[in-house]
Short mmCIF file of C-alpha atoms in Angstrom, two decimals:
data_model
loop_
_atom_site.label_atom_id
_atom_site.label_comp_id
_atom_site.label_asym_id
_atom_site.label_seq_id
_atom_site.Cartn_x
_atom_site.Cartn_y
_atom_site.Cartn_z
CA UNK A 8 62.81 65.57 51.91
CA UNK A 9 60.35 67.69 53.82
CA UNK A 10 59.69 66.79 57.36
CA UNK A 11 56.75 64.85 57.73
CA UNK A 12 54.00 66.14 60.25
CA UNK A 13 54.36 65.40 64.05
CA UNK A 14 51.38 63.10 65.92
CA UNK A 15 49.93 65.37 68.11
CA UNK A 16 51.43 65.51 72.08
CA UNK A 17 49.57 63.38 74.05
CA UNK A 18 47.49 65.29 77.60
CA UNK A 19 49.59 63.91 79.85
CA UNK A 20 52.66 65.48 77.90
CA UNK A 21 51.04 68.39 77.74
CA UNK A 22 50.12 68.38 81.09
CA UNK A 23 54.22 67.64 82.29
CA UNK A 24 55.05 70.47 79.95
CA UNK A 25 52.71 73.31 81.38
CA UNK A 26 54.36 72.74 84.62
CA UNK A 27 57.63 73.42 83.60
CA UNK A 28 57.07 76.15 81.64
CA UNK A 29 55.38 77.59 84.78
CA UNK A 30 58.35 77.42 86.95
CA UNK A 31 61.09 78.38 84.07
CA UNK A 32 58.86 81.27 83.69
CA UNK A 33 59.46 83.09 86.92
CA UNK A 34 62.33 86.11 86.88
CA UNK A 35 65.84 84.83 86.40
CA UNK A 36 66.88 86.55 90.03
CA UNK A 37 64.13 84.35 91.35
CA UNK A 38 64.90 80.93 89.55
CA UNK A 39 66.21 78.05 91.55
CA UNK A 40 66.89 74.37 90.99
CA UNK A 41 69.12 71.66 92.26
CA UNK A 42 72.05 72.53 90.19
CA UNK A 43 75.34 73.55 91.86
CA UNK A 44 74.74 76.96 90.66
CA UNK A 45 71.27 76.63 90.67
CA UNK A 46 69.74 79.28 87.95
CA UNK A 47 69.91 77.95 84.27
CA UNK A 48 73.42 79.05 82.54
CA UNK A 49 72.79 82.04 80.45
CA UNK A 50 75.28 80.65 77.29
CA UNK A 51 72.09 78.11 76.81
CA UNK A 52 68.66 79.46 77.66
CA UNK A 53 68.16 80.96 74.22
CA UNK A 54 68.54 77.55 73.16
CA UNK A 55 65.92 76.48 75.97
CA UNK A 56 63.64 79.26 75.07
CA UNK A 57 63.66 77.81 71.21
CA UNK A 58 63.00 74.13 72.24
CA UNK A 59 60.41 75.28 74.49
CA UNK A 60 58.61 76.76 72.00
CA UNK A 61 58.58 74.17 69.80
CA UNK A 62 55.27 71.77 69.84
CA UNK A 63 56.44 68.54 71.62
CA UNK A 64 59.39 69.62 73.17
CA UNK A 65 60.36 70.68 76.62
CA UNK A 66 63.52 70.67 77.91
CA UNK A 67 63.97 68.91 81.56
CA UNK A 68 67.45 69.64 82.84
CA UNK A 69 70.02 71.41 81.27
CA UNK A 70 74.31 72.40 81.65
CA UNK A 71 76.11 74.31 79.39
CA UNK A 72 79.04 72.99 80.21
CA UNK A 73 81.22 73.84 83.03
CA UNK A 74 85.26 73.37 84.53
CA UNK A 75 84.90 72.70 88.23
CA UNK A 76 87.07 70.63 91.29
CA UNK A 77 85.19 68.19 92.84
CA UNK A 78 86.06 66.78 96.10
CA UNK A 79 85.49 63.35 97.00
CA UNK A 80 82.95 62.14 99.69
CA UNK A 81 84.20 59.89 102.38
CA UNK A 82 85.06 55.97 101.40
CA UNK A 83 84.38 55.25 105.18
CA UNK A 84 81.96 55.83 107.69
CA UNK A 85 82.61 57.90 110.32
CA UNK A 86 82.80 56.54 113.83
CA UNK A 87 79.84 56.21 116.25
CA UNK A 88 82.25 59.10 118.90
CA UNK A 89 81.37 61.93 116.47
CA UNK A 90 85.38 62.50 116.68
CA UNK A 91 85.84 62.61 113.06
CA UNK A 92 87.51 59.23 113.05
CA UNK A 93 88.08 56.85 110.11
CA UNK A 94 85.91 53.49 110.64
CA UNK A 95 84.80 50.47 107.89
CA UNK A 96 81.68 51.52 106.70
CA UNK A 97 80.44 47.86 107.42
CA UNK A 98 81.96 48.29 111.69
CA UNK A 99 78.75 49.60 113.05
CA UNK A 100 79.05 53.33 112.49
CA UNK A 101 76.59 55.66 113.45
CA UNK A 102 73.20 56.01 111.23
CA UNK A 103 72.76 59.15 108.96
CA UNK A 104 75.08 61.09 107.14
CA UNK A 105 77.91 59.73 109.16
CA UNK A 106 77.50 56.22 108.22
CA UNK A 107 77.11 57.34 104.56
CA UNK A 108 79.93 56.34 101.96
CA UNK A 109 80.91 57.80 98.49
CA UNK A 110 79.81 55.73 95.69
CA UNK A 111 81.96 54.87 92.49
CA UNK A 112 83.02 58.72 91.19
CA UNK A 113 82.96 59.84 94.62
CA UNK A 114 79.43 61.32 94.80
CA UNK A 115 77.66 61.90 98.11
CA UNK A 116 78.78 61.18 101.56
CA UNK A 117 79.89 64.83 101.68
CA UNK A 118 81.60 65.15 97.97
CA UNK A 119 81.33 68.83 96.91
CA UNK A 120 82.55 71.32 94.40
CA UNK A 121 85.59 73.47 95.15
CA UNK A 122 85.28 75.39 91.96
CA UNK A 123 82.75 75.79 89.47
CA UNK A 124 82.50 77.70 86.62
CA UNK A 125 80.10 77.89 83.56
CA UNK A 126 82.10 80.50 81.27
CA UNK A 127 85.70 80.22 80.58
CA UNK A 128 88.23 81.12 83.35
CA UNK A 129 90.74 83.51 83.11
CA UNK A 130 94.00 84.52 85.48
CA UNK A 131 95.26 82.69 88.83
CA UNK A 132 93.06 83.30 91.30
CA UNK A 133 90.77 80.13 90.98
CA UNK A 134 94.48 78.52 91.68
CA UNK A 135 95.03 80.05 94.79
CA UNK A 136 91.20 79.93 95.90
CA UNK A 137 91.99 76.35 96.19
CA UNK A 138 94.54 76.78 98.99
CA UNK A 139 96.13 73.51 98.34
CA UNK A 140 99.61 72.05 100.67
CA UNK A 141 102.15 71.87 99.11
CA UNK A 142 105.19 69.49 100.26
CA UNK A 143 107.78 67.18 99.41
CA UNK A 144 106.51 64.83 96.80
CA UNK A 145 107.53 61.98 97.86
CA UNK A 146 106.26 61.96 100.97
CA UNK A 147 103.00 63.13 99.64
CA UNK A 148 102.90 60.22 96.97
CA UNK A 149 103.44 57.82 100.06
CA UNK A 150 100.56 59.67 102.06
CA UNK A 151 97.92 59.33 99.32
CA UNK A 152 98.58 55.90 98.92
CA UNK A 153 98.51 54.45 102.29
CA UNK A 154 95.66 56.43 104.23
CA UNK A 155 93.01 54.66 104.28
CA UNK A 156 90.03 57.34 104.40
CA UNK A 157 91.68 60.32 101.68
CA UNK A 158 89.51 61.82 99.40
CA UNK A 159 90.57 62.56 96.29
CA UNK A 160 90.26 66.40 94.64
CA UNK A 161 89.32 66.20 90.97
CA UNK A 162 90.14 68.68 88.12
CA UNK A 163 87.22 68.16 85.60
CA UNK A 164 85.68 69.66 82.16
CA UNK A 165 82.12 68.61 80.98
CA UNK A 166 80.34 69.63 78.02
CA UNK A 167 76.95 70.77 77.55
CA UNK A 168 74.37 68.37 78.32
CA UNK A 169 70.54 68.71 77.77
CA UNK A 170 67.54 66.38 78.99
CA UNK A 171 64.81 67.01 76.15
CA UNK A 172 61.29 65.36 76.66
CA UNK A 173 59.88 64.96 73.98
CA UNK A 174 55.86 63.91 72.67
CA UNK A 175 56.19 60.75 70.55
CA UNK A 176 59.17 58.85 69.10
CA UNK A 177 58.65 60.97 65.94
CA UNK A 178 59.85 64.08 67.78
CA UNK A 179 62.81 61.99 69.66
CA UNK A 180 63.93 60.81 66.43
CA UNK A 181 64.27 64.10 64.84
CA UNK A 182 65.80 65.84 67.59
CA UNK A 183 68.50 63.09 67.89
CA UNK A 184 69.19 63.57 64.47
CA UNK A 185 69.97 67.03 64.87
CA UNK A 186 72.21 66.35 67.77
CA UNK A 187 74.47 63.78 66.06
CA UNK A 188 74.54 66.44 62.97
CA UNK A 189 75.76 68.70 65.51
CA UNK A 190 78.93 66.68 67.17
CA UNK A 191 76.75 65.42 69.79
CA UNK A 192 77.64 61.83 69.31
CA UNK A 193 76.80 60.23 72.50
CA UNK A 194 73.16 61.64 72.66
CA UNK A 195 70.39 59.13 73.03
CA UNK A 196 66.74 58.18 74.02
CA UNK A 197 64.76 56.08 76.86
CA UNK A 198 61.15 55.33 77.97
CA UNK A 199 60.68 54.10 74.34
CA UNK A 200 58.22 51.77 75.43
CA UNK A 201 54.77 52.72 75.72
CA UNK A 202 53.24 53.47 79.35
CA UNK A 203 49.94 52.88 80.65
CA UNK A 204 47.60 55.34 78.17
CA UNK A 205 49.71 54.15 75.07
CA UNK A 206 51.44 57.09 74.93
CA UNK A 207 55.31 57.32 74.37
CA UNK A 208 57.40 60.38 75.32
CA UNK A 209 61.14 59.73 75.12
CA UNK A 210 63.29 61.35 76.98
CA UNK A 211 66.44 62.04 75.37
CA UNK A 212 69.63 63.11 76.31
CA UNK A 213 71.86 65.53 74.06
CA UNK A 214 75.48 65.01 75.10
CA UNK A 215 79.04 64.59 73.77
CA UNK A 216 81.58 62.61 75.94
CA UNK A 217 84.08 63.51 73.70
CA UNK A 218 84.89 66.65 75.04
CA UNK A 219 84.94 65.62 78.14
CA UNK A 220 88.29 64.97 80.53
CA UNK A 221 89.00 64.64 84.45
CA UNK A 222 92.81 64.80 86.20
CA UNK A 223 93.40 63.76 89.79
CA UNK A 224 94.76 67.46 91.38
CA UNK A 225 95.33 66.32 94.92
CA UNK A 226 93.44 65.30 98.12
CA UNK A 227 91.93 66.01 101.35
CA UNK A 228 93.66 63.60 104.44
CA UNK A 229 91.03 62.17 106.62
CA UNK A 230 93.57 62.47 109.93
CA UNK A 231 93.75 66.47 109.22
CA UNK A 232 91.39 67.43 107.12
CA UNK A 233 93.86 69.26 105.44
CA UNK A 234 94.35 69.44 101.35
CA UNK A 235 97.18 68.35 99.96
CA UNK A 236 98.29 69.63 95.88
CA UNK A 237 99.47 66.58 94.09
CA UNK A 238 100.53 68.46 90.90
CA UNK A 239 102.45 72.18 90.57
CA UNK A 240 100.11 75.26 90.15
CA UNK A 241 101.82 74.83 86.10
CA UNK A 242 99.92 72.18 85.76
CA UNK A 243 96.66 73.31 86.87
CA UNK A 244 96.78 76.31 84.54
CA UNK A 245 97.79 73.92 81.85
CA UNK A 246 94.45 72.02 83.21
CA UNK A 247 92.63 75.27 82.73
CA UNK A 248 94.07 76.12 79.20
CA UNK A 249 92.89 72.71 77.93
CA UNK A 250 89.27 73.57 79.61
CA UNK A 251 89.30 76.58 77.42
CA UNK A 252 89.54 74.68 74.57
CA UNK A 253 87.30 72.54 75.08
CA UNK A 254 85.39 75.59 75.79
CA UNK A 255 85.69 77.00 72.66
CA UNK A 256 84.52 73.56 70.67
CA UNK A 257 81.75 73.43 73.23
CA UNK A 258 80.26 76.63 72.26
CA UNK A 259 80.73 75.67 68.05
CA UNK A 260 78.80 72.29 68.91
CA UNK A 261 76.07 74.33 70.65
CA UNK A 262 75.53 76.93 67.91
CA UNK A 263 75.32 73.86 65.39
CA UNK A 264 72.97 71.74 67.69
CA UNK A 265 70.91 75.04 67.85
CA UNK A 266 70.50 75.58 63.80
CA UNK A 267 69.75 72.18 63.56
CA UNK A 268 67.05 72.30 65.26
CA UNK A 269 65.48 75.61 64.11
CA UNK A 270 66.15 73.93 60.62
CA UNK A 271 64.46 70.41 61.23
CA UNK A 272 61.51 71.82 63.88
CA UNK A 273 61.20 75.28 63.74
CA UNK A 274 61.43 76.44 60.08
CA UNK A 275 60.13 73.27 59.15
CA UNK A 276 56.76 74.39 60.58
CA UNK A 277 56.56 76.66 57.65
CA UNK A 278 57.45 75.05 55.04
CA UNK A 279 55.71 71.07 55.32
CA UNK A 280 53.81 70.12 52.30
CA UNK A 281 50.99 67.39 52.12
CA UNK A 282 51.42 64.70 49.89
CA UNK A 283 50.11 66.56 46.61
CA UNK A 284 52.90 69.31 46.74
CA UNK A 285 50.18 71.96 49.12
CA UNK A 286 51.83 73.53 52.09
CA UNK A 287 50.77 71.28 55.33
CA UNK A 288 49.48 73.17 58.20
CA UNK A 289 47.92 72.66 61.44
CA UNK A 290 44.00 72.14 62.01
CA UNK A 291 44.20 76.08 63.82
CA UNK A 292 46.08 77.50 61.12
CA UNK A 293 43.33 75.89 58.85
CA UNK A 294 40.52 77.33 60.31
CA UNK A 295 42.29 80.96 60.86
CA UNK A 296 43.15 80.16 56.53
CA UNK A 297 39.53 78.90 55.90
CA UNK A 298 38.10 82.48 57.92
CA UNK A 299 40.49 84.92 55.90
CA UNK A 300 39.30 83.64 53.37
CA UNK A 301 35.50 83.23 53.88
CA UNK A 302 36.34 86.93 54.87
CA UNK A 303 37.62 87.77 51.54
CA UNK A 304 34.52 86.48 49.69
CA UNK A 305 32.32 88.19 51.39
CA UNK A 306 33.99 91.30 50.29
CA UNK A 307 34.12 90.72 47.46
CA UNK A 308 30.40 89.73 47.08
CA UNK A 309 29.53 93.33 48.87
CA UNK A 310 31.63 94.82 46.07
CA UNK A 311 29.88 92.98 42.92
CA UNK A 312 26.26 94.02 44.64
CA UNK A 313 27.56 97.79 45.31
CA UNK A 314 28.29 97.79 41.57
CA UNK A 315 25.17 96.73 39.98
CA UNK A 316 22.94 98.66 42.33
CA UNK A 317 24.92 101.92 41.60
CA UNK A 318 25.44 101.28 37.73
CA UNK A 319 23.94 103.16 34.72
CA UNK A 320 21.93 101.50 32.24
CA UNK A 321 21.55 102.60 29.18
CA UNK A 322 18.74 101.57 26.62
#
């Protein structure tokens, strides 16, 4: 069944998606946002370039997946001395980033990435980049689970995800189809509801936690500051192997996500009909249709007249 014709993006949309385009449009060297790596990944912005283009579309935010290790940020405050000290965050401890704790995940209060990659990782060095202890086992077992203030060194893989905005729940609807077609099973819409103006522009998220996984690697003592390796350097190339996998299906869900979109939105432009079988098309492409072709008469007019004022009569 042919795709039925969008609503028409409302100004404010409009509006939202100028300014993007603005800053996506400077040089590539020049690009920054608040990403860890903080240009757009190259294995997607083809596919950002095509939704882009697209009436109603822009995209917001964007990964195309990545294997990284992700170090916790503190679980306690740190103590009013500046000394480095393990405290309870509730004890009094000194305002700022010091008194700041790691939420659930481990996110802020100093958390950062150890190792990040976009593309798929090859060789040891990664491994020894790290520069993880290693000691006797049990003894580090017995470490990690009675300090109080160790943070934890994660080993993780996550897929591509994309934050689409889109102009109406027509164009949400469509481009969630296309992302369940594609294996991207946990994708999904908000700001359904309509704002202020009337006007509705989901944002939806394209995403598959399937791929996904996470394995504790070691951790970082609060006493030292030293970082501890909780599992063999065999194990964290078996980590990476897995990651390349997932890779691998990563990149097959993309390219699907990516012709089912050009399928449902992009060739679909050219090929909507109306309800009485005609080919639908936009109110410019009507008027540049309804010119040719006022064009076409005229010429043709100038032709009949040069033929009966240069024709032979004969009596």
């Amino acid at each position: 069944m042919p795709q039925l014709p969008f609503p028409k993006p409302p100004p404010g949309f409009e509006a939202k998606k100028a300014r993007i385009l603005h800053d996506l449009a400077v040089p590539a060297a020049e690009y920054t946002d608040a990403s860890p790596k903080g240009t757009i990944d190259t294995g997607i912005r083809d596919l950002i370039d095509e939704i882009n283009t697209a009436e109603g579309f822009v995209t917001t935010s964007s990964c195309a997946g990545r294997v990284s290790v992700f170090l916790e940020g503190r679980k306690v405050a740190l103590a009013a001395d500046g000394h480095g000290e393990a405290a309870e965050a509730h004890a009094g401890a000194s305002s700022g980033s010091a008194s700041q704790v790691a939420g659930v995940g481990g996110k802020g209060a100093g958390g950062t990435w150890l190792f990040v990659s976009h593309d798929v990782v090859e060789g040891q060095d990664w491994v020894d980049g790290l520069a993880l202890l290693r000691g006797n086992a049990e003894e580090t077992e017995t470490e990690t689970e009675t300090e109080e203030g160790r943070r934890l060194i994660h080993f993780k893989f996550e897929p591509m995800i994309l934050h689409i905005l889109t102009a109406s729940p027509s164009h949400a609807q469509v481009l969630l189809q296309a992302a369940l077609q594609a294996g991207f099973r946990e994708s999904g819409a908000v700001n359904i509801a309509p704002q202020a103006d009337s006007s509705t522009t989901p944002m939806v998220a394209v995403r598959s936690m399937g791929l996904s996984f996470e394995s504790l690697i070691g951790f970082e003592s609060s006493r030292s500051g030293s970082r501890h390796a909780l599992v063999t350097a065999s194990h964290l190339r078996l980590l990476m192997g897995i990651a390349r996998e997932r890779f691998a299906e990563n990149s097959k869900r993309i390219e699907r996500f990516r012709g089912a979109f050009a399928s449902r939105v992009l060739e679909s432009r050219e090929k909507r009909t109306t309800s009485d079988g005609r080919e639908w098309e936009d109110a410019a492409a009507r008027r540049e249709r309804m010119r040719e072709e006022g064009l076409r008469r005229r010429e043709a007019l100038r032709g009949a007249d040069g033929e009966m004022s240069t024709g032979v009569c004969n009596d």
